[in-house]
Amino acid sequence: MTIRAVVRGVGHYLPERVVENAEFEATLETTDEWIRARTGIERRHVAAEGQTTSMLAVEAAKAALVDAGLTADDLDTIVVATSTPDLTFPSVGTMVQAGLGMHHGFAYDIQAVCAGFVYALTNANGLILSGQAKRVMVIGAETFSRLMDWEDRGTCVLFGDGAGALILEAQEGEGTSADRGILSTDLNSDGRHRDLLYVDGGVSSNGETGKLRMQGNAVFRHAVSKLAETAHTALEKAGLGADDVDWIVPHQANLRIISATAEKMGLTMDKVVVTVQDHGNTSAASIPLALSVGKARGQIKEGDLLVTEAIGGGLAWGSVVLRW
Ligand code: UT7
């Protein structure tokens, strides 16, 4: 008998306001055609004034609880992956805890930028396997619109806001790759690349929130080489290969990165859940959003083998293999 962290429910929330690519044509030297061709992005959601990351996270968490047929009383822990917290502290996790009316257990944040959800899933898996928690709400929630330099066409057209949530539950498995739940994880980072993707402000540097800065081209090259590698490593750890994969659920940054990664893995695009056209890059929220949308579309079904992979600022990257 082996304990596995099994998906019990999933949900998401997107802010009401949708910004189409064409809106940028009024203020920037860019076109809908360029954005679509270079990124696959067609639109993104943007949080309303006063709408914070924890508010998006609470809505996603409520949707996941409904999907699971559970209430907040049934949770032990909340882990939120975010790089855009409401405040420097307390954590978004504790704000979600209060927002759900949960007065027990513990909640906290994880910050690994676009790789945040993969890190949070790995962390939650550890809590479950070590017996510290039986049910964990894992959330990716971001308001990256707050970090945009709206005059930088190389970044501001790429990002969007949103939240997704997954409930993991301890269940008994056989200890084989046929089990439902998280089967393997692979995390990596290399701090030498901090200047490729960062925010030029912070509490202990200049006391400002700052704006996102990115050398897109260099990040692109790292992404294409590192994502297929981490996915392959995670599959190998689970004793599986690319042939076993039903769905790649990638971080949604750029359709060209997504398709290049699938190709390197030897898989065709009909095995990839793609939401980047409607959400843009929502950083740590993009994978749980894609999981929730993929399930709602009827793509992801119980028993399917999923590989998630993500890379972002740090650089930090990784992959999780799970059977839905
Ligand atoms: O989620 C975290 C990880 N982040 C990513 O994965 C993002 C990775 N990077 C990318 O997705 C791509 O590098 C971008 C979409 C950011 C850029 O695409 P690219 O094909 O790498 O273009 P580039 O940066 O090489 O720029 C090509 C040209 C440049 O003009 P010049 O210097 O050749 O005259 C840019 O100034 O495209 C220009 N450009 C634009 N043109 C129209 C950059 N942004 C825009 C724009 N509209 N919005």
Short mmCIF file of N, CA and C and ligand atoms in Angstrom, two decimals, residues 28-31 34-35 38-39 113-115 144 152-159 197 214-221 223 227 251-257 281-283 311-313 315, ligand 1:
data_model
loop_
_atom_site.label_atom_id
_atom_site.label_comp_id
_atom_site.label_asym_id
_atom_site.label_seq_id
_atom_site.Cartn_x
_atom_site.Cartn_y
_atom_site.Cartn_z
N LEU A 28 0.40 51.23 -28.68
CA LEU A 28 1.74 50.68 -28.91
C LEU A 28 1.98 50.42 -30.39
N GLU A 29 3.25 50.37 -30.76
CA GLU A 29 3.59 49.97 -32.13
C GLU A 29 3.55 48.45 -32.19
N THR A 30 2.32 47.92 -32.29
CA THR A 30 2.15 46.47 -32.37
C THR A 30 0.88 46.18 -33.15
N THR A 31 0.69 44.92 -33.51
CA THR A 31 -0.53 44.53 -34.22
C THR A 31 -1.05 43.21 -33.66
N TRP A 34 0.94 40.40 -35.23
CA TRP A 34 2.25 40.11 -34.64
C TRP A 34 2.08 39.28 -33.38
N ILE A 35 1.16 39.72 -32.50
CA ILE A 35 1.00 39.04 -31.21
C ILE A 35 0.54 37.59 -31.43
N ARG A 38 3.55 35.51 -33.12
CA ARG A 38 4.74 35.27 -32.30
C ARG A 38 4.45 34.56 -30.98
N THR A 39 3.16 34.63 -30.52
CA THR A 39 2.86 34.09 -29.18
C THR A 39 1.66 33.15 -29.14
N VAL A 113 7.62 32.10 -9.34
CA VAL A 113 7.14 32.79 -10.54
C VAL A 113 6.34 31.83 -11.43
N CYS A 114 6.66 31.74 -12.71
CA CYS A 114 5.82 30.94 -13.63
C CYS A 114 5.89 29.45 -13.33
N ALA A 115 6.95 29.02 -12.62
CA ALA A 115 7.05 27.61 -12.24
C ALA A 115 6.34 27.36 -10.90
N PHE A 144 -0.70 39.68 -12.77
CA PHE A 144 0.51 40.18 -13.42
C PHE A 144 0.29 41.52 -14.13
N ASP A 152 6.11 48.98 -22.72
CA ASP A 152 7.06 47.97 -23.21
C ASP A 152 6.29 46.90 -23.99
N ARG A 153 6.29 47.03 -25.32
CA ARG A 153 5.50 46.11 -26.15
C ARG A 153 6.02 44.67 -26.10
N GLY A 154 7.28 44.53 -25.68
CA GLY A 154 7.88 43.19 -25.60
C GLY A 154 7.39 42.38 -24.41
N THR A 155 6.70 43.02 -23.46
CA THR A 155 6.19 42.27 -22.29
C THR A 155 4.69 42.48 -22.03
N CYS A 156 4.20 43.73 -22.20
CA CYS A 156 2.84 44.01 -21.69
C CYS A 156 1.74 43.30 -22.47
N VAL A 157 2.03 42.85 -23.70
CA VAL A 157 1.00 42.14 -24.47
C VAL A 157 0.93 40.66 -24.09
N LEU A 158 1.87 40.21 -23.26
CA LEU A 158 2.00 38.77 -23.03
C LEU A 158 1.20 38.25 -21.84
N PHE A 159 1.02 39.09 -20.83
CA PHE A 159 0.55 38.57 -19.54
C PHE A 159 -0.92 38.87 -19.26
N LEU A 197 14.79 37.59 -16.47
CA LEU A 197 13.37 37.79 -16.19
C LEU A 197 13.24 38.16 -14.71
N MET A 214 12.11 41.61 -19.09
CA MET A 214 12.42 40.28 -19.64
C MET A 214 13.23 40.38 -20.91
N GLN A 215 14.24 39.53 -21.01
CA GLN A 215 14.92 39.31 -22.29
C GLN A 215 14.23 38.10 -22.94
N GLY A 216 13.12 38.41 -23.62
CA GLY A 216 12.22 37.37 -24.11
C GLY A 216 12.91 36.30 -24.93
N ASN A 217 13.76 36.75 -25.82
CA ASN A 217 14.45 35.84 -26.71
C ASN A 217 15.29 34.80 -25.98
N ALA A 218 16.03 35.27 -24.96
CA ALA A 218 16.90 34.36 -24.18
C ALA A 218 16.05 33.40 -23.35
N VAL A 219 14.96 33.92 -22.75
CA VAL A 219 14.08 33.05 -21.97
C VAL A 219 13.48 31.98 -22.88
N PHE A 220 13.10 32.40 -24.07
CA PHE A 220 12.54 31.49 -25.07
C PHE A 220 13.49 30.31 -25.32
N ARG A 221 14.77 30.62 -25.53
CA ARG A 221 15.75 29.56 -25.83
C ARG A 221 15.91 28.60 -24.65
N ALA A 223 13.67 28.01 -22.38
CA ALA A 223 12.41 27.27 -22.23
C ALA A 223 12.39 26.06 -23.15
N LEU A 227 12.34 22.57 -20.92
CA LEU A 227 11.02 22.01 -20.59
C LEU A 227 10.89 20.55 -21.00
N HIS A 251 2.79 25.10 -18.95
CA HIS A 251 2.68 26.53 -18.63
C HIS A 251 2.38 27.26 -19.94
N GLN A 252 1.40 28.17 -19.89
CA GLN A 252 0.91 28.80 -21.12
C GLN A 252 1.59 30.15 -21.29
N ALA A 253 2.80 30.17 -21.86
CA ALA A 253 3.51 31.43 -22.08
C ALA A 253 3.49 31.81 -23.55
N ASN A 254 3.70 30.83 -24.42
CA ASN A 254 3.88 31.13 -25.83
C ASN A 254 3.60 29.84 -26.61
N LEU A 255 2.70 29.90 -27.58
CA LEU A 255 2.31 28.71 -28.34
C LEU A 255 3.52 28.09 -29.04
N ARG A 256 4.49 28.92 -29.44
CA ARG A 256 5.68 28.38 -30.12
C ARG A 256 6.53 27.55 -29.15
N ILE A 257 6.60 27.99 -27.87
CA ILE A 257 7.33 27.20 -26.86
C ILE A 257 6.56 25.90 -26.59
N ASN A 281 -0.28 34.78 -20.68
CA ASN A 281 0.58 34.15 -19.68
C ASN A 281 0.13 34.62 -18.30
N THR A 282 -0.46 33.71 -17.52
CA THR A 282 -0.92 34.07 -16.17
C THR A 282 0.04 33.53 -15.11
N SER A 283 1.29 33.31 -15.48
CA SER A 283 2.33 32.89 -14.54
C SER A 283 1.88 31.64 -13.76
N ILE A 311 8.39 26.95 -16.80
CA ILE A 311 9.65 27.65 -16.54
C ILE A 311 9.36 29.13 -16.36
N GLY A 312 10.15 29.78 -15.51
CA GLY A 312 9.97 31.22 -15.32
C GLY A 312 11.15 31.83 -14.58
N GLY A 313 10.93 33.04 -14.10
CA GLY A 313 11.98 33.82 -13.45
C GLY A 313 12.75 33.00 -12.42
N LEU A 315 16.31 31.60 -13.11
CA LEU A 315 15.27 30.77 -13.69
C LEU A 315 14.89 29.61 -12.75
O1 UT7 B 1 6.40 32.71 -18.45
C1 UT7 B 1 7.73 33.03 -18.20
C2 UT7 B 1 8.55 32.69 -19.33
N1 UT7 B 1 8.43 33.66 -20.39
C3 UT7 B 1 8.38 33.24 -21.60
O2 UT7 B 1 8.34 32.06 -21.84
C4 UT7 B 1 8.47 34.24 -22.72
C5 UT7 B 1 9.52 33.79 -23.67
N2 UT7 B 1 9.70 34.65 -24.79
C6 UT7 B 1 8.78 34.83 -25.77
O3 UT7 B 1 7.67 34.36 -25.70
C7 UT7 B 1 9.23 35.57 -26.98
O4 UT7 B 1 10.61 35.78 -26.92
C8 UT7 B 1 8.52 36.95 -27.19
C9 UT7 B 1 7.08 36.72 -27.58
C10 UT7 B 1 8.62 37.76 -25.93
C11 UT7 B 1 9.20 37.71 -28.34
O5 UT7 B 1 9.18 36.92 -29.51
P1 UT7 B 1 10.54 36.72 -30.34
O6 UT7 B 1 10.17 35.96 -31.54
O7 UT7 B 1 11.55 36.14 -29.41
O8 UT7 B 1 10.90 38.19 -30.77
P2 UT7 B 1 12.18 39.06 -30.38
O9 UT7 B 1 12.21 39.33 -28.92
O10 UT7 B 1 13.37 38.42 -31.01
O11 UT7 B 1 11.84 40.40 -31.15
C12 UT7 B 1 11.71 40.44 -32.55
C13 UT7 B 1 11.25 41.84 -32.92
C14 UT7 B 1 12.03 42.95 -32.22
O12 UT7 B 1 12.23 43.99 -33.16
P3 UT7 B 1 13.67 44.20 -33.83
O13 UT7 B 1 14.61 44.41 -32.69
O14 UT7 B 1 13.91 42.95 -34.60
O15 UT7 B 1 13.43 45.39 -34.69
C15 UT7 B 1 11.09 43.42 -31.17
O16 UT7 B 1 11.28 44.78 -30.83
O17 UT7 B 1 9.88 42.02 -32.54
C16 UT7 B 1 9.76 43.25 -31.84
N3 UT7 B 1 8.64 43.17 -30.90
C17 UT7 B 1 7.38 43.47 -31.26
N4 UT7 B 1 6.84 43.90 -32.43
C18 UT7 B 1 5.52 44.11 -32.46
C19 UT7 B 1 8.66 42.79 -29.61
N5 UT7 B 1 7.41 42.86 -29.10
C20 UT7 B 1 6.61 43.29 -30.12
C21 UT7 B 1 5.22 43.54 -30.20
N6 UT7 B 1 4.72 43.95 -31.40
N7 UT7 B 1 4.38 43.38 -29.17
#
